[in-house]
Short mmCIF file of C-alpha atoms in Angstrom, two decimals:
data_model
loop_
_atom_site.label_atom_id
_atom_site.label_comp_id
_atom_site.label_asym_id
_atom_site.label_seq_id
_atom_site.Cartn_x
_atom_site.Cartn_y
_atom_site.Cartn_z
CA ARG A 21 85.54 81.65 83.04
CA ARG A 22 86.49 85.29 83.97
CA PHE A 23 82.77 85.19 85.14
CA LEU A 24 83.25 81.93 87.46
CA ASP A 25 86.89 82.67 88.26
CA PRO A 26 87.66 86.36 88.56
CA SER A 27 91.24 87.60 89.18
CA ILE A 28 92.70 91.08 89.17
CA GLU A 29 94.78 90.25 86.29
CA HIS A 30 91.95 90.69 84.65
CA LEU A 31 91.09 94.32 85.76
CA HIS A 32 91.26 97.16 82.77
CA ASP A 33 94.14 98.65 82.21
CA PRO A 34 93.77 102.16 84.22
CA TYR A 35 95.64 103.95 81.48
CA LEU A 36 92.66 103.60 79.59
CA PHE A 37 91.35 106.98 81.14
CA VAL A 38 92.80 109.49 78.86
CA GLU A 39 93.20 111.75 82.38
CA MET A 40 94.32 109.78 83.89
CA LYS A 41 98.74 110.31 82.47
CA GLN A 42 98.56 113.94 83.93
CA ALA A 43 96.61 112.79 86.66
CA VAL A 44 99.21 110.18 87.79
CA SER A 45 102.18 112.57 86.77
CA ARG A 46 100.74 115.46 89.42
CA ILE A 47 100.50 113.53 91.86
CA ALA A 48 104.27 111.77 91.59
CA ARG A 49 105.12 115.23 91.68
CA ALA A 50 103.81 116.23 94.31
CA VAL A 51 105.22 112.92 96.19
CA ARG A 52 108.78 114.29 94.93
CA GLU A 53 108.40 117.38 96.01
CA GLN A 54 107.31 117.22 99.48
CA GLN A 55 104.13 119.13 98.21
CA ARG A 56 101.13 119.22 100.36
CA ILE A 57 98.44 116.94 99.42
CA VAL A 58 94.66 117.12 100.82
CA VAL A 59 92.48 114.10 100.02
CA TYR A 60 89.30 115.39 100.05
CA GLY A 61 86.52 112.91 100.28
CA ASP A 62 82.63 112.04 100.54
CA TYR A 63 81.02 111.35 104.12
CA ASP A 64 79.77 107.68 103.03
CA VAL A 65 81.00 104.39 103.20
CA ASP A 66 82.24 104.01 99.15
CA GLY A 67 83.71 107.82 99.84
CA ILE A 68 85.41 107.27 103.06
CA THR A 69 87.04 104.11 101.54
CA ALA A 70 88.21 105.39 98.77
CA THR A 71 89.42 108.66 100.92
CA ALA A 72 91.05 105.98 102.76
CA VAL A 73 92.84 103.78 99.94
CA LEU A 74 94.40 107.14 98.69
CA VAL A 75 95.32 108.39 102.09
CA LYS A 76 97.27 104.41 102.76
CA PHE A 77 98.78 104.31 99.52
CA LEU A 78 100.38 108.33 99.46
CA SER A 79 101.74 107.36 102.94
CA ARG A 80 103.29 104.56 101.96
CA LEU A 81 105.06 106.41 99.02
CA GLY A 82 105.88 109.32 101.48
CA GLY A 83 103.55 112.23 100.63
CA ARG A 84 102.86 114.74 102.84
CA VAL A 85 99.16 113.89 102.68
CA ARG A 86 96.22 114.50 104.57
CA ALA A 87 92.09 113.99 104.82
CA TYR A 88 89.39 115.58 104.64
CA ILE A 89 85.69 114.95 104.76
CA PRO A 90 83.03 117.41 105.12
CA ASN A 91 80.33 117.15 107.85
CA ARG A 92 77.24 115.44 106.59
CA LEU A 93 74.72 117.53 109.52
CA GLU A 94 76.30 121.18 108.76
CA GLU A 95 78.31 120.98 105.31
CA GLY A 96 76.70 118.62 103.12
CA TYR A 97 77.78 117.05 100.26
CA GLY A 98 80.90 117.87 98.07
CA LEU A 99 83.33 120.57 97.98
CA ASN A 100 82.30 123.79 99.49
CA LYS A 101 83.89 127.05 99.65
CA ASP A 102 84.52 127.64 103.32
CA ALA A 103 86.09 124.41 103.98
CA LEU A 104 88.84 125.28 100.94
CA ALA A 105 89.59 128.09 102.05
CA ALA A 106 90.97 126.44 105.71
CA ILE A 107 92.29 123.95 103.83
CA ALA A 108 94.47 126.28 101.82
CA GLU A 109 94.94 128.04 105.15
CA GLN A 110 96.39 125.44 107.03
CA GLY A 111 98.88 125.22 104.28
CA CYS A 112 97.91 122.48 100.47
CA ASP A 113 99.44 122.39 96.84
CA LEU A 114 96.85 119.74 95.85
CA VAL A 115 93.91 118.78 96.60
CA ILE A 116 92.52 115.18 95.47
CA THR A 117 88.47 114.55 95.41
CA ALA A 118 87.56 110.97 96.42
CA ASP A 119 83.88 110.21 95.39
CA CYS A 120 82.82 113.63 94.71
CA GLY A 121 83.99 116.49 92.98
CA ILE A 122 82.66 116.63 89.72
CA SER A 123 79.98 118.92 90.01
CA ALA A 124 82.18 121.42 91.92
CA ARG A 125 83.15 123.21 88.86
CA GLU A 126 82.48 126.62 90.64
CA GLU A 127 84.22 125.22 93.75
CA VAL A 128 87.31 124.41 92.01
CA ALA A 129 87.65 127.77 90.29
CA PHE A 130 87.50 128.71 94.27
CA GLY A 131 90.35 126.66 94.89
CA ARG A 132 92.64 127.22 91.87
CA SER A 133 92.55 130.85 93.18
CA LEU A 134 94.20 130.33 96.26
CA GLY A 135 97.12 127.93 94.69
CA MET A 136 95.25 125.15 95.02
CA ASP A 137 95.65 121.74 91.95
CA PHE A 138 92.69 119.69 91.69
CA VAL A 139 93.00 116.24 90.72
CA ILE A 140 88.99 114.56 90.84
CA THR A 141 88.51 110.98 91.33
CA ASP A 142 84.34 110.60 90.84
CA HIS A 143 82.00 108.09 89.66
CA HIS A 144 79.18 110.04 89.81
CA GLU A 145 77.02 111.45 87.11
CA PRO A 146 78.22 114.71 85.32
CA PRO A 147 77.17 117.98 84.26
CA ASP A 148 77.32 120.08 80.81
CA GLU A 149 80.29 121.73 82.80
CA LEU A 150 82.78 120.27 83.83
CA PRO A 151 85.43 121.17 86.84
CA ASP A 152 88.86 123.07 85.08
CA ALA A 153 91.18 120.47 87.06
CA VAL A 154 94.49 118.87 85.95
CA ALA A 155 92.68 115.86 85.81
CA ILE A 156 89.25 114.67 85.40
CA LEU A 157 89.13 110.60 86.20
CA ASN A 158 85.14 109.69 85.86
CA PRO A 159 84.37 106.49 83.85
CA LYS A 160 80.80 108.18 83.28
CA VAL A 161 82.12 111.31 81.80
CA ASP A 162 81.64 111.48 77.72
CA GLY A 163 85.17 110.45 75.93
CA SER A 164 86.50 109.58 79.38
CA GLY A 165 88.29 106.11 77.27
CA TYR A 166 87.44 103.93 80.15
CA PRO A 167 85.40 100.56 78.71
CA PHE A 168 83.80 100.18 82.25
CA ARG A 169 81.18 102.83 83.55
CA ASP A 170 79.70 101.41 86.64
CA LEU A 171 83.06 101.87 89.29
CA ALA A 172 81.70 103.10 92.64
CA GLY A 173 83.90 106.01 93.65
CA VAL A 174 86.54 103.68 95.39
CA GLY A 175 87.20 101.89 92.09
CA VAL A 176 88.14 105.14 90.77
CA ALA A 177 90.38 105.74 93.42
CA LEU A 178 92.02 101.82 93.52
CA LYS A 179 92.48 102.69 89.85
CA THR A 180 94.17 105.93 90.38
CA VAL A 181 96.40 103.61 92.72
CA GLU A 182 96.98 101.27 90.74
CA ALA A 183 98.13 103.31 87.52
CA VAL A 184 100.78 105.58 90.24
CA ILE A 185 102.19 102.20 90.83
CA ARG A 186 102.42 100.84 87.18
CA ALA A 187 104.28 104.42 86.84
CA ALA A 188 106.52 103.46 89.87
CA SER A 189 107.07 100.17 89.52
CA ARG A 190 108.12 99.70 85.55
CA ARG A 191 110.42 96.45 86.54
CA GLN A 192 107.91 95.01 89.29
CA ASP A 193 104.62 93.55 88.69
CA PRO A 194 102.51 96.22 90.05
CA LEU A 195 99.77 93.53 90.37
CA VAL A 196 101.56 92.55 93.67
CA TYR A 197 100.95 95.96 95.63
CA LEU A 198 97.54 95.90 94.92
CA PRO A 199 96.20 93.56 96.57
CA GLY A 200 96.33 95.29 99.82
CA TYR A 201 94.31 97.89 99.27
CA LEU A 202 91.42 95.07 97.58
CA ASP A 203 89.47 94.75 101.21
CA LEU A 204 88.88 98.26 101.27
CA ALA A 205 87.60 98.73 97.69
CA ALA A 206 85.20 95.55 98.11
CA LEU A 207 83.74 97.27 100.91
CA GLY A 208 83.20 100.49 99.52
CA THR A 209 81.98 98.73 95.88
CA ILE A 210 79.20 96.28 97.76
CA ALA A 211 77.87 99.30 100.41
CA ASP A 212 77.04 101.45 96.89
CA VAL A 213 75.77 98.94 95.89
CA ALA A 214 77.46 99.44 92.47
CA PRO A 215 76.72 96.72 89.70
CA LEU A 216 78.96 93.55 90.81
CA VAL A 217 79.67 92.78 86.87
CA ASP A 218 82.79 92.99 84.82
CA GLU A 219 85.37 95.11 87.33
CA ASN A 220 83.29 95.27 90.35
CA ARG A 221 82.82 91.72 90.14
CA VAL A 222 86.78 91.37 90.13
CA ILE A 223 87.00 93.71 93.22
CA ALA A 224 84.37 91.96 95.17
CA ARG A 225 85.52 88.57 94.83
CA CYS A 226 89.26 89.21 95.54
CA GLY A 227 88.92 92.27 97.90
CA ILE A 228 86.44 89.85 100.02
CA GLU A 229 89.11 87.04 99.79
CA GLU A 230 91.52 90.33 101.66
CA ILE A 231 88.97 91.01 104.55
CA ARG A 232 89.08 87.43 104.90
CA ARG A 233 93.02 87.08 105.35
CA GLY A 234 92.24 90.16 108.30
CA ARG A 235 94.73 92.07 107.69
CA ASN A 236 92.70 95.62 108.40
CA GLN A 237 92.37 96.16 111.92
CA GLY A 238 89.76 98.22 111.69
CA LEU A 239 87.64 96.10 109.52
CA SER A 240 88.21 92.92 112.00
CA GLU A 241 87.37 95.04 114.89
CA VAL A 242 84.15 95.59 113.28
CA CYS A 243 83.45 91.88 112.77
CA ARG A 244 84.46 91.38 115.49
CA ILE A 245 81.82 93.63 118.13
CA ALA A 246 79.50 92.86 114.96
CA GLY A 247 79.75 89.03 115.61
CA ILE A 248 80.53 88.26 111.83
CA ASP A 249 82.72 85.16 111.40
CA GLN A 250 85.55 86.95 109.25
CA ALA A 251 87.39 84.38 107.78
CA SER A 252 83.99 83.31 105.92
CA ILE A 253 82.17 86.88 105.50
CA GLY A 254 80.67 87.32 102.43
CA VAL A 255 78.89 90.10 100.55
CA ARG A 256 75.81 89.58 102.84
CA GLU A 257 77.50 90.18 106.27
CA VAL A 258 79.17 93.31 104.75
CA THR A 259 76.15 95.31 102.68
CA PHE A 260 73.85 94.41 106.47
CA GLY A 261 76.78 94.26 109.22
CA LEU A 262 79.63 96.51 108.27
CA ALA A 263 78.31 99.15 106.14
CA PRO A 264 75.49 100.42 108.21
CA ARG A 265 77.85 100.59 110.87
CA LEU A 266 80.62 102.23 109.03
CA ASN A 267 77.73 104.90 107.51
CA ALA A 268 76.38 105.79 110.94
CA ALA A 269 79.27 107.80 111.62
CA GLY A 270 78.69 109.72 108.70
CA ARG A 271 74.57 109.99 109.58
CA MET A 272 75.51 111.09 112.73
CA GLY A 273 77.83 113.32 111.97
CA ASP A 274 81.34 112.09 112.61
CA SER A 275 82.63 110.16 108.95
CA GLN A 276 86.15 111.30 110.23
CA LEU A 277 85.94 108.13 112.90
CA ALA A 278 85.45 105.78 110.44
CA LEU A 279 88.22 106.74 107.93
CA GLU A 280 90.57 107.03 111.66
CA LEU A 281 89.10 103.52 112.48
CA LEU A 282 89.98 101.85 108.38
CA LEU A 283 93.79 103.45 108.73
CA SER A 284 94.02 102.28 112.17
CA SER A 285 96.94 99.98 112.98
CA ASP A 286 96.85 99.67 116.59
CA ARG A 287 94.75 96.94 117.98
CA ARG A 288 93.58 98.87 120.75
CA VAL A 289 93.13 102.03 118.58
CA ALA A 290 91.17 100.05 115.89
CA ALA A 291 88.73 97.95 118.88
CA TRP A 292 87.91 101.63 121.13
CA LYS A 293 86.84 103.79 117.86
CA ALA A 294 85.07 100.09 116.36
CA GLN A 295 83.17 100.31 119.96
CA GLN A 296 82.21 103.96 119.09
CA VAL A 297 80.75 103.52 115.60
CA ASP A 298 79.27 100.34 116.78
CA SER A 299 77.09 102.91 119.68
CA MET A 300 76.54 105.14 116.69
CA ASN A 301 74.84 102.56 114.88
CA CYS A 302 72.74 102.15 117.84
CA ASP A 303 72.22 105.56 118.17
CA ARG A 304 71.08 105.43 113.89
CA ARG A 305 68.58 103.02 114.77
CA SER A 306 67.06 104.14 117.31
CA ILE A 307 66.37 107.52 116.01
CA GLN A 308 65.42 105.66 112.33
CA GLN A 309 62.86 103.63 114.27
CA GLU A 310 60.87 106.82 116.19
CA ILE A 311 60.80 108.68 113.12
CA LEU A 312 59.43 105.88 111.55
CA ASP A 313 57.02 105.17 114.12
CA ASP A 314 55.62 108.78 114.01
CA ILE A 315 55.13 108.69 110.54
CA LEU A 316 53.45 105.28 110.74
CA SER A 317 51.56 106.43 113.66
CA SER A 318 49.50 108.73 110.97
CA LEU A 319 48.86 106.53 108.13
CA PRO A 320 47.11 103.65 107.47
CA PRO A 321 48.21 100.25 107.13
CA PRO A 322 49.53 99.64 103.21
CA GLU A 323 46.18 97.75 102.10
CA ARG A 324 44.33 101.19 103.21
CA LEU A 325 46.17 103.84 101.98
CA SER A 326 44.52 105.40 98.91
CA ASP A 327 47.72 107.99 97.49
CA SER A 328 50.13 106.27 95.10
CA ILE A 329 53.26 108.19 97.20
CA ILE A 330 53.82 109.45 100.76
CA VAL A 331 55.05 112.33 101.41
CA ALA A 332 56.37 113.21 105.70
CA ALA A 333 57.44 115.82 106.94
CA GLY A 334 59.05 116.38 110.84
CA GLU A 335 60.43 119.76 112.84
CA ASP A 336 63.36 117.78 114.60
CA TRP A 337 63.54 114.81 112.65
CA HIS A 338 66.76 113.78 112.64
CA PRO A 339 68.68 114.47 108.74
CA GLY A 340 71.20 111.85 108.63
CA VAL A 341 68.52 109.34 108.49
CA VAL A 342 65.06 110.87 106.32
CA GLY A 343 67.00 108.38 103.62
CA LEU A 344 67.17 105.46 106.16
CA VAL A 345 63.32 105.89 106.68
CA ALA A 346 62.25 106.48 103.33
CA SER A 347 63.62 103.46 102.16
CA LYS A 348 62.22 101.64 104.99
CA LEU A 349 58.36 103.64 103.89
CA ALA A 350 59.12 102.37 100.38
CA GLU A 351 59.66 99.08 101.45
CA MET A 352 56.65 98.76 103.70
CA TYR A 353 53.74 100.35 101.50
CA TYR A 354 55.63 99.50 97.87
CA ARG A 355 55.70 103.05 97.02
CA PRO A 356 57.66 106.15 96.37
CA ALA A 357 58.29 107.95 99.96
CA LEU A 358 59.60 111.50 100.31
CA VAL A 359 60.63 111.95 103.90
CA LEU A 360 61.73 116.00 105.08
CA SER A 361 63.12 117.30 107.61
CA ARG A 362 63.28 120.92 108.70
CA GLU A 363 66.20 123.18 109.27
CA GLY A 364 64.90 126.79 109.86
CA GLU A 365 62.41 128.10 106.66
CA TYR A 366 64.04 125.66 104.62
CA ALA A 367 62.93 121.60 104.47
CA ARG A 368 66.18 119.14 103.53
CA GLY A 369 65.23 115.41 103.01
CA SER A 370 65.09 112.30 100.72
CA ALA A 371 63.10 110.37 98.93
CA ARG A 372 62.92 106.76 97.78
CA SER A 373 60.86 104.85 95.05
CA VAL A 374 59.86 101.57 93.41
CA PRO A 375 61.14 100.34 90.33
CA GLU A 376 57.59 101.74 87.73
CA PHE A 377 57.84 105.24 89.29
CA ASP A 378 60.46 107.44 88.13
CA ILE A 379 61.45 110.10 91.24
CA HIS A 380 64.09 112.04 90.27
CA TRP A 381 61.28 112.77 86.59
CA ALA A 382 58.91 113.59 89.35
CA LEU A 383 61.07 116.22 91.13
CA GLU A 384 61.55 117.34 87.71
CA GLU A 385 57.86 118.11 87.22
CA CYS A 386 58.30 119.75 90.48
CA ARG A 387 61.39 122.39 90.14
CA GLU A 388 59.70 125.51 90.83
CA LEU A 389 58.66 124.23 94.43
CA LEU A 390 62.12 123.06 94.94
CA CYS A 391 65.44 124.85 95.61
CA GLU A 392 67.82 122.21 94.81
CA PHE A 393 67.57 118.35 94.34
CA GLY A 394 69.57 115.94 92.80
CA GLY A 395 69.72 111.81 92.42
CA HIS A 396 68.59 109.12 90.45
CA GLN A 397 65.10 107.02 89.19
CA GLN A 398 64.92 105.04 92.77
CA ALA A 399 66.52 107.57 94.95
CA ALA A 400 67.05 111.65 95.01
CA GLY A 401 67.71 114.16 97.75
CA LEU A 402 65.75 117.33 97.87
CA THR A 403 65.46 121.24 99.32
CA LEU A 404 62.53 123.57 99.39
CA GLN A 405 60.87 126.11 101.72
CA TRP A 406 59.09 124.71 104.30
CA ASP A 407 55.86 126.46 103.68
CA ARG A 408 56.04 125.02 99.87
CA ILE A 409 55.63 121.18 101.40
CA PRO A 410 51.86 121.09 101.43
CA GLN A 411 52.11 122.27 97.22
CA LEU A 412 54.63 119.79 96.39
CA THR A 413 52.80 116.94 98.41
CA ASP A 414 49.49 117.47 96.29
CA LYS A 415 51.56 118.04 93.01
CA LEU A 416 53.33 114.74 93.66
CA LYS A 417 50.51 113.12 94.49
CA SER A 418 49.33 114.04 91.44
CA ILE A 419 51.39 112.85 89.89
CA ALA A 420 51.81 109.56 91.02
CA ARG A 421 48.15 108.92 90.53
CA GLU A 422 48.52 109.71 86.94
CA ALA A 423 51.65 107.44 86.72
CA LEU A 424 50.76 104.58 89.37
CA GLY A 425 46.96 104.50 89.47
CA VAL A 426 45.05 104.75 92.26
CA ILE A 427 45.57 100.93 93.13
CA ARG A 428 48.86 100.24 95.11
CA PRO A 429 51.70 98.27 92.95
CA GLU A 430 51.85 94.46 93.41
CA ARG A 431 56.11 93.51 95.10
CA CYS A 432 56.74 90.91 91.95
CA ILE A 433 59.47 88.54 92.44
CA PHE A 434 60.83 86.92 89.70
CA ILE A 435 61.89 83.12 90.48
CA ASP A 436 64.64 81.06 88.74
CA GLY A 437 63.22 77.08 89.61
CA ILE A 438 61.12 74.98 91.91
CA LEU A 439 63.01 73.07 94.59
CA HIS A 440 61.53 70.37 96.98
CA CYS A 441 63.16 69.34 99.64
CA SER A 442 65.27 66.47 97.83
CA ASP A 443 67.27 68.74 95.97
CA LEU A 444 68.85 70.38 98.67
CA ASP A 445 72.22 69.06 99.12
CA MET A 446 75.61 70.52 99.64
CA GLU A 447 76.39 70.26 95.78
CA LEU A 448 73.80 72.51 94.71
CA ALA A 449 75.24 74.85 97.23
CA GLU A 450 78.65 74.57 96.17
CA GLN A 451 77.55 75.46 92.13
CA LEU A 452 75.32 78.47 93.16
CA LYS A 453 78.28 79.80 95.46
CA SER A 454 80.12 79.65 92.32
CA LEU A 455 78.35 82.89 91.02
CA GLU A 456 79.32 84.78 94.05
CA PRO A 457 79.64 87.38 94.69
CA PHE A 458 75.35 88.44 94.69
CA GLY A 459 74.68 91.56 94.73
CA GLU A 460 73.45 94.68 92.20
CA ALA A 461 73.31 93.52 88.53
CA ASN A 462 73.81 89.62 89.49
CA PRO A 463 71.50 88.71 92.07
CA PRO A 464 71.23 84.99 93.77
CA PRO A 465 68.66 83.05 92.32
CA LEU A 466 65.59 82.56 93.27
CA PHE A 467 63.75 79.19 94.49
CA LEU A 468 60.25 78.52 94.70
CA MET A 469 59.65 75.45 97.65
CA ARG A 470 55.69 74.43 98.14
CA ASP A 471 53.81 73.02 101.24
CA LEU A 472 56.80 72.85 103.58
CA PRO A 473 55.47 71.68 106.62
CA ILE A 474 56.88 74.07 110.21
CA LEU A 475 59.09 71.60 112.07
CA GLU A 476 59.99 74.31 114.28
CA TYR A 477 60.01 78.41 114.21
CA ARG A 478 61.15 80.82 117.03
CA THR A 479 62.13 84.72 116.38
CA VAL A 480 65.95 85.73 116.39
CA GLY A 481 67.94 89.04 116.49
CA THR A 482 66.95 92.17 118.69
CA GLY A 483 64.24 92.79 119.64
CA GLY A 484 62.91 89.93 117.48
CA ARG A 485 63.09 91.41 113.98
CA HIS A 486 63.76 88.12 112.38
CA LEU A 487 62.10 84.46 111.99
CA LYS A 488 64.37 81.11 112.09
CA LEU A 489 62.31 78.29 111.02
CA VAL A 490 62.68 74.10 110.22
CA LEU A 491 60.91 73.02 107.82
CA GLY A 492 59.86 70.17 105.25
CA ARG A 493 59.82 66.78 106.73
CA MET A 494 62.06 65.12 109.62
CA GLU A 495 63.59 62.77 107.24
CA ALA A 496 65.02 65.73 105.15
CA PRO A 497 64.73 68.76 107.26
CA VAL A 498 65.41 72.41 105.46
CA GLU A 499 66.95 75.57 108.08
CA ALA A 500 65.66 78.70 106.90
CA ILE A 501 65.82 82.16 107.82
CA ALA A 502 63.29 85.08 107.26
CA PHE A 503 65.25 88.13 107.86
CA GLY A 504 63.13 91.47 108.80
CA PHE A 505 59.82 89.16 109.28
CA GLY A 506 59.79 88.37 112.89
CA ASP A 507 56.13 89.95 113.55
CA LEU A 508 54.89 86.51 111.25
CA ALA A 509 55.80 84.58 114.77
CA ASP A 510 52.79 85.35 116.40
CA GLN A 511 50.46 85.14 112.94
CA ILE A 512 51.34 81.47 112.52
CA ARG A 513 50.99 80.63 116.18
CA SER A 514 47.10 82.41 115.79
CA GLU A 515 46.80 81.04 112.82
CA ARG A 516 47.71 77.64 113.68
CA VAL A 517 49.75 77.79 109.82
CA GLU A 518 51.56 74.53 109.75
CA SER A 519 52.69 74.31 105.87
CA VAL A 520 53.76 77.55 104.55
CA ASP A 521 54.99 78.21 100.71
CA VAL A 522 59.06 80.32 100.69
CA VAL A 523 60.53 81.89 98.10
CA GLY A 524 64.55 82.01 98.85
CA GLU A 525 68.33 81.87 98.07
CA VAL A 526 69.78 78.76 98.71
CA SER A 527 73.51 78.94 100.98
CA MET A 528 75.50 77.73 102.41
CA ASN A 529 75.97 79.20 106.27
CA GLU A 530 79.37 78.71 107.27
CA TRP A 531 80.60 79.68 111.08
CA ASN A 532 84.02 78.43 112.72
CA GLY A 533 84.92 76.30 109.74
CA ARG A 534 81.20 73.99 109.86
CA GLN A 535 79.27 74.33 107.44
CA HIS A 536 75.10 73.37 106.76
CA LEU A 537 72.66 74.30 104.42
CA GLN A 538 70.09 77.07 104.71
CA MET A 539 67.42 79.43 102.86
CA ILE A 540 67.62 82.57 102.90
CA LEU A 541 64.35 83.12 102.61
CA CYS A 542 62.55 86.69 100.86
CA ASP A 543 58.45 85.43 100.96
CA ILE A 544 56.56 83.17 102.76
CA ALA A 545 52.82 82.89 103.02
CA SER A 546 50.63 79.80 104.00
CA ALA A 547 50.80 76.72 101.70
CA GLY A 548 48.51 77.75 99.27
CA SER A 549 47.42 81.82 99.94
CA LYS A 550 49.19 83.18 97.74
CA ASP A 551 49.44 83.25 93.82
CA ILE A 552 53.00 82.62 92.95
CA GLU A 553 53.97 81.75 89.27
CA PRO A 554 57.61 80.75 88.82
CA ALA A 555 57.65 82.52 84.57
CA GLY A 556 59.58 80.31 82.93
CA ALA A 557 60.37 78.50 85.89
CA THR A 558 61.41 74.83 85.71
CA ALA A 559 61.28 72.55 88.13
CA ALA A 560 65.32 71.49 89.16
CA ASP A 561 64.26 67.49 89.33
#
């Protein structure tokens, strides 16, 4: 029942964090004594929303609070001494971190020497030695006491807010006040690809409902400019509509703009800032595509590439988008990819991988060539001297060849069942909808449909990036959308493809209160041209 009907009543007690009492006590004293508070956040959507949640809440409490988010291009991730020195000079008694700080032992010590206390709220993997802070709230820290370790950074910020509300509202139900922050919490949780299980499922489901209510002017304006029907918004729209626009501000060097947008209560101001982040996102797309085209011009097609890993480096590539380019290469070639941008004598970049290859382990094997690196199995960031790139490339190719072989790894799609056109109806869609929100660790069920005649097809979206189809038979047509498959339209036309096999999810497309069934495809092929064998699947009929 908790899975099918998540409620904020199912949230864990925030005081299960063993250091929550210390955090609440210090925050309450800062508000009570009108001490100066700085919320120091990260520049991605998780960090920006975590910062917004804390600033919004502390402002409502009457606290003297301001935010600081480092410039991604000039300062990099996390606490830095120059920023802390400037914060101290402007006047600060308490720094509350948002989605950062767990590895900043030296920086926290420096800040404390300037007379500032620290409360760390973070969710990243902790180092062996932790910062000397008043309190550390991180569910991944051994002995944290918290039962769910996969909160996003904004989730930890939300638990901090909940704990302060509980302490300040003993005579009232604290859950009455919490929904006002759930929209931001859902946005950050989904954008950070946190597992949508346990407490994150509650945050995502309840938070999406809050976004639909349209109380946050900034989110409403981003929805408007992105062409999203806010009343029926879901995880997909957050992932591909809201998050990229807000992330673009940080990638292009102005996370403060995204924060101001989320905190704006004036519709005209919010509309102006939403237009700015949308423009930044357009610039980001253009820059990303230029870099991708540059790399692809020197690579053979995926089926002819013998290397088991891709390493690309450029003199003037924008460092804010190299991770996105690496992701696209890993998706297109289905093998790990590193993209590096030159910064003087150094190169800084990002790596993305496939499930079969642990990129963090591979970089660990190359440690002697790197200045620094960090991340996890599927994604990492790294810095090295520019002239060491050839050595790194050779070593990574050797490691990948041994781990993956010279044959390209195959992308596997696990199918949950087989459907026929007659199986598709609103009842099935409603049953599947009860399993939402779908996302990391709770993927949507995928179904195979075979030998569907193509009744109609056309490209949609900017540059015809997507493929929209009507499949099946006239008496029972199936509408389908295949995101990113727009280039198949020419192939369908030139090869005169009449029928296709497809794999996708069943969804309800909602717009202006009207609903209709739609298949969202993740793979499409000429009927019978691929071996698609659903492991353990059974026909729906």
